[in-house]
GROMACS .gro file of C-alpha atoms in nm:
model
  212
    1UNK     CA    1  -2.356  -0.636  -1.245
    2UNK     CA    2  -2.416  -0.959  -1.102
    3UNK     CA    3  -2.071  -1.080  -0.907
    4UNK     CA    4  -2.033  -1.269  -0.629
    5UNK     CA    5  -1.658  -1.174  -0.404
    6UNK     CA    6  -1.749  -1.372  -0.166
    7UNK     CA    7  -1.542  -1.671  -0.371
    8UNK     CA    8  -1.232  -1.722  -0.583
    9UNK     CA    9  -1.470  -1.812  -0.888
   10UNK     CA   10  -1.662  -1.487  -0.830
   11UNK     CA   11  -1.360  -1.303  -0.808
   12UNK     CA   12  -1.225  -1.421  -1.104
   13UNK     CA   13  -1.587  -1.348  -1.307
   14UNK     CA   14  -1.552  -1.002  -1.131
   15UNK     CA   15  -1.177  -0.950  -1.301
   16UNK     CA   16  -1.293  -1.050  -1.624
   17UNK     CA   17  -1.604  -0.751  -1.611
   18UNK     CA   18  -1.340  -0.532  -1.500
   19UNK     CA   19  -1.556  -0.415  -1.173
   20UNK     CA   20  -1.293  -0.161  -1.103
   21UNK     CA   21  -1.307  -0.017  -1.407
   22UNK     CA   22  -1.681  -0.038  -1.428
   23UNK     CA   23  -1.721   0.219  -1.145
   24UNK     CA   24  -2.071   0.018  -1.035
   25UNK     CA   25  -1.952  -0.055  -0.788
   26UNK     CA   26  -1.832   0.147  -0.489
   27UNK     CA   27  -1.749  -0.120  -0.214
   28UNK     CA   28  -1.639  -0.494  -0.237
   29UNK     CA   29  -1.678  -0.757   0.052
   30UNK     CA   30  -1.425  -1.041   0.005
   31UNK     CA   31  -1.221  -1.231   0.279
   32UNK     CA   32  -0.968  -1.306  -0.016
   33UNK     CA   33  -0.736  -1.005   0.041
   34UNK     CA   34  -0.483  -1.096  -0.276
   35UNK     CA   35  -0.759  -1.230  -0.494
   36UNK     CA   36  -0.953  -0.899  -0.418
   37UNK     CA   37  -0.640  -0.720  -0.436
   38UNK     CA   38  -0.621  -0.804  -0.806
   39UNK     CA   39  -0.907  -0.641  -0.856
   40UNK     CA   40  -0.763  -0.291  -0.850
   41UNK     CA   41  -0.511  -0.153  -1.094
   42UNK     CA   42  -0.285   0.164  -1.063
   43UNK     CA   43  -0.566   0.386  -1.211
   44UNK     CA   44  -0.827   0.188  -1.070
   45UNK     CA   45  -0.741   0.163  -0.702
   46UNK     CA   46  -0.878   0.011  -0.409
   47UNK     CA   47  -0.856   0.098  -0.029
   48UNK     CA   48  -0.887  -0.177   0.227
   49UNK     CA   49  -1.091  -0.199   0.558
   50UNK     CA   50  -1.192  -0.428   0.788
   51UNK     CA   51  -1.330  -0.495   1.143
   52UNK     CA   52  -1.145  -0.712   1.375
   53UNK     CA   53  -1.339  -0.963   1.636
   54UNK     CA   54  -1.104  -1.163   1.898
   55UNK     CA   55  -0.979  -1.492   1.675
   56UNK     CA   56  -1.154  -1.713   1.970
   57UNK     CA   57  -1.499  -1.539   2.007
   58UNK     CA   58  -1.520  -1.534   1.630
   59UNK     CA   59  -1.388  -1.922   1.567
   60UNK     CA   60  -1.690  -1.997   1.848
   61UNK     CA   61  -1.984  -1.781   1.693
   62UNK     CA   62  -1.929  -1.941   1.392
   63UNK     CA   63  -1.953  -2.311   1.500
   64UNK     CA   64  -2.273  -2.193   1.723
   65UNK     CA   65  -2.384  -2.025   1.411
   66UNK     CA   66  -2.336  -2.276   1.139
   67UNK     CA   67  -2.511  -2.541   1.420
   68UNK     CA   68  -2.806  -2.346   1.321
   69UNK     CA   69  -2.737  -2.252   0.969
   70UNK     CA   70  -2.888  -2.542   0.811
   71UNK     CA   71  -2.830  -2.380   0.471
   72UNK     CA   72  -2.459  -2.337   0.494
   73UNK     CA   73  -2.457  -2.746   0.368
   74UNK     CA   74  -2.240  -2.783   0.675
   75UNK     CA   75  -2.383  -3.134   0.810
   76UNK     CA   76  -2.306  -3.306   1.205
   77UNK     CA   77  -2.234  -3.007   1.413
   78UNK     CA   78  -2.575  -3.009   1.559
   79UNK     CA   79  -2.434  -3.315   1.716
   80UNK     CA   80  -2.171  -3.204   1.852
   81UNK     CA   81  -2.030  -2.947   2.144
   82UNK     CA   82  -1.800  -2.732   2.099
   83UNK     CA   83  -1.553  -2.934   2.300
   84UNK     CA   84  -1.637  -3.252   2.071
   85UNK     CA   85  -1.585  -3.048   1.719
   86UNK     CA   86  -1.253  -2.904   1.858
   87UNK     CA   87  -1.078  -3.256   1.962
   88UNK     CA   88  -1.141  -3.372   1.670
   89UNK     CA   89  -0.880  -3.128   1.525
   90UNK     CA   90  -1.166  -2.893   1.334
   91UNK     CA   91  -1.197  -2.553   1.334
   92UNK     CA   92  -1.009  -2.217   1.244
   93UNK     CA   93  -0.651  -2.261   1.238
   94UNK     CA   94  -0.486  -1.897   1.235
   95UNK     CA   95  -0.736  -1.781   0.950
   96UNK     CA   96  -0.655  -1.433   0.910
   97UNK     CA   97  -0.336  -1.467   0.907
   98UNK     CA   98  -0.355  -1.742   0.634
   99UNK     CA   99  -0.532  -1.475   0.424
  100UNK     CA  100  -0.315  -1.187   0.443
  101UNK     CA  101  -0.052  -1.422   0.331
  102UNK     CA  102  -0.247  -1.635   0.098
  103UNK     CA  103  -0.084  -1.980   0.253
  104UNK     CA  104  -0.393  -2.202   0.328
  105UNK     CA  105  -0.224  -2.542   0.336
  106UNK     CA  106   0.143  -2.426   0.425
  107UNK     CA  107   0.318  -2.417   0.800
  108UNK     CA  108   0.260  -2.047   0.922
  109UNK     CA  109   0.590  -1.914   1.102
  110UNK     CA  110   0.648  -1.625   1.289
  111UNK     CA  111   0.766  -1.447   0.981
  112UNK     CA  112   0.409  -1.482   0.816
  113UNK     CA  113   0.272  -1.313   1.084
  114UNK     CA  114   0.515  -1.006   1.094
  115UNK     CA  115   0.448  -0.996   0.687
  116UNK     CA  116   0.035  -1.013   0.772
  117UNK     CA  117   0.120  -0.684   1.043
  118UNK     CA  118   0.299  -0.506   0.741
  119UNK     CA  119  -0.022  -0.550   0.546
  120UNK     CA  120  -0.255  -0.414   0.825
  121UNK     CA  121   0.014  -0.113   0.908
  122UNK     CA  122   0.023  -0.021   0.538
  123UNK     CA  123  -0.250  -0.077   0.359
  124UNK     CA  124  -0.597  -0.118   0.639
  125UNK     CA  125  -0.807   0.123   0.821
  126UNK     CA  126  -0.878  -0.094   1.079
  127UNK     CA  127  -1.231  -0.136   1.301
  128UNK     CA  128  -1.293  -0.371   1.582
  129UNK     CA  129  -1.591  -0.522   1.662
  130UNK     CA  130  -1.629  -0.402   2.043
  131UNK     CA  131  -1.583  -0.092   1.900
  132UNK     CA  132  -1.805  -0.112   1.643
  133UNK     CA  133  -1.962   0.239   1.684
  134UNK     CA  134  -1.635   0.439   1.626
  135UNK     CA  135  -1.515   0.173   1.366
  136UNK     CA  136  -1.860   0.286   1.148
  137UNK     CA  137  -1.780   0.642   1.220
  138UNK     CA  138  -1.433   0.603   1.158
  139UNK     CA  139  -1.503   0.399   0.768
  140UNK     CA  140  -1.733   0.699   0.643
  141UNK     CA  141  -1.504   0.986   0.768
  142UNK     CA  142  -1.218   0.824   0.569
  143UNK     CA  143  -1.415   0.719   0.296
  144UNK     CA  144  -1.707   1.032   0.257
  145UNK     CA  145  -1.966   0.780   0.263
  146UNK     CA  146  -2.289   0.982   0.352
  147UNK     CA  147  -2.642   0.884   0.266
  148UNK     CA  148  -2.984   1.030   0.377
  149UNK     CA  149  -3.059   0.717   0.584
  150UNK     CA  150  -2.668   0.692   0.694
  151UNK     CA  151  -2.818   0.740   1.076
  152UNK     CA  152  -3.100   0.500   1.021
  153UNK     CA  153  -2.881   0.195   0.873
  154UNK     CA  154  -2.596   0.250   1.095
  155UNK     CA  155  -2.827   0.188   1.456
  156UNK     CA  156  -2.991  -0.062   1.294
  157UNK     CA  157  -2.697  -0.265   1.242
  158UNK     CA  158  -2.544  -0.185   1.589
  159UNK     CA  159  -2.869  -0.225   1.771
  160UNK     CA  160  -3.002  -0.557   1.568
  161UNK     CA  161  -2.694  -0.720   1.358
  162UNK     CA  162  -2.697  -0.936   1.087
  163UNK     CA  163  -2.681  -1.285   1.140
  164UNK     CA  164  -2.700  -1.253   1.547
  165UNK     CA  165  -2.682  -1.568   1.707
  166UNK     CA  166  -2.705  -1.601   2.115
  167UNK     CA  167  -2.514  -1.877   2.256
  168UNK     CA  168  -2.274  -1.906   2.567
  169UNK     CA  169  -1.930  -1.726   2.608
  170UNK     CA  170  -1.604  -1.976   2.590
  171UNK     CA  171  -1.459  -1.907   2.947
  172UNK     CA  172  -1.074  -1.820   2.948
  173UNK     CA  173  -0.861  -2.085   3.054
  174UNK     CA  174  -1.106  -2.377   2.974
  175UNK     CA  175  -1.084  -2.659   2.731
  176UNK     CA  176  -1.193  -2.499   2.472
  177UNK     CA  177  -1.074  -2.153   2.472
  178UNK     CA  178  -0.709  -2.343   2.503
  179UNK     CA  179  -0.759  -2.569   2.217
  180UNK     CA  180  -0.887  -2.271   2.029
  181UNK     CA  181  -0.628  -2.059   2.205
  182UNK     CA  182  -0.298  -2.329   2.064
  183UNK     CA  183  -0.461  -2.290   1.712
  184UNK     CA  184  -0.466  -1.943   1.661
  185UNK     CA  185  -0.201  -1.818   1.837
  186UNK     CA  186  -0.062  -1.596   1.549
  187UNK     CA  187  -0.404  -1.488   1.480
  188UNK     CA  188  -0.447  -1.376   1.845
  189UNK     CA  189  -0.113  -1.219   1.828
  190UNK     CA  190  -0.224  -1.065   1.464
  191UNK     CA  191  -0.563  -0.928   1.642
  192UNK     CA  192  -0.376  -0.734   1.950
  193UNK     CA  193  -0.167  -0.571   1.706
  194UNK     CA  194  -0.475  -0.447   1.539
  195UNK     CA  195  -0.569  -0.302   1.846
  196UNK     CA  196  -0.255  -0.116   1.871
  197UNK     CA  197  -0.334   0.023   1.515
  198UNK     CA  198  -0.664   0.103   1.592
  199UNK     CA  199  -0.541   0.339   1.873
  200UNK     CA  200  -0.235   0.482   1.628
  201UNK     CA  201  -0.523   0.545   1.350
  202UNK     CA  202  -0.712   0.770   1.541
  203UNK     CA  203  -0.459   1.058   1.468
  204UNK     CA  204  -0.632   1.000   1.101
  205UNK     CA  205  -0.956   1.125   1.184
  206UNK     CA  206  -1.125   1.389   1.306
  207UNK     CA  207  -1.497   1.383   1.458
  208UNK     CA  208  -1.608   1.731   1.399
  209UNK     CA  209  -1.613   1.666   1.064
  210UNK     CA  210  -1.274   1.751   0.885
  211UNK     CA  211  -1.062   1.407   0.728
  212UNK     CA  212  -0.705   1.328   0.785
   0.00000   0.00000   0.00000
């Protein structure tokens, strides 16, 4: 089954093969949490997980990276610092809250980002990225995932990455971690609460081997 989650289209052509009800396939990357969400059907259902990186580290690897990603059709940020791109009023503006809530163009309140907690307190086993180890451990207790080069993969990915890109660390309390800082303020807020439920999960698992 060819399908690509990635997009709205590709969900779409996903719903209409029925993926869920396929059974080929076992996981599903999408950033589109409701799109995705429709996926899944009361016999067919779906369990959600994700791994959390700080909104500002993450809004800052991803300039650096698409700088250098010449095939992500992004064109002019080669030209520009960080500082530059951000006056200019570009960048990530409280996406994962946005997500959760499926309101791209809308105002976000403070009531958006109490419904995205809901969504993460009910319905995510949640990972964070400086954490990453546990997280991986944590995903294939709750989900039995096991494979005869389980070890192998997992230290690869911790050890080498996907998609690693070096660049300089945004230093609290300069321009740019505050301009990044005023637009994601509810994500910020969103991503400390996922630490807290990170912490509360870990009554779910148990690391000599038993689940829940």
């Amino acid at each position: 089954m060819n399908v690509d989650t990635t997009t709205p289209g590709g969900i779409q052509h996903a719903k209409d093969l029925n993926i869920a009800e396929s059974g080929l396939a076992k996981i599903i990357f999408s950033s589109y949490f409701h799109g995705g969400s429709e996926l899944f059907n009361p016999v067919n259902r779906g369990r959600f997980f994700t791994i959390f990186r700080h909104p500002i580290e993450r809004a800052a690897s991803l300039f650096y990276y698409r700088q250098t990603a010449t095939w992500e059709k992004i064109f002019g940020l080669n030209t520009l610092t960080l500082e530059q791109f951000l006056r200019k009023g570009r960048g990530e503006k409280n996406w994962m809250v946005r997500l959760l809530t499926n309101k791209f163009t809308e105002r976000l309140t403070g009531e958006d980002l109490e419904v995205a907690k809901e969504i993460l307190r009910t319905r995510c086993v949640v990972g964070l990225m400086d954490r990453m180890e546990e997280s991986l451990d944590r995903f294939s207790t709750y989900f039995g995932w096991s494979a005869p080069d389980g070890d192998d993969c997992k230290n690869e990915l911790l050890h080498k990455g996907v998609n690693r890109n070096s660049h300089a660390k945004v230093k609290v309390g300069s321009e740019a971690w505050n301009i990044m800082y005023e637009q994601n303020e509810l994500d910020i807020k969103l991503y400390e609460y996922a630490q807290v439920l990170f912490e509360e999960q870990r009554l779910l698992f148990s690391y000599e081997g038993s689940q829940r």
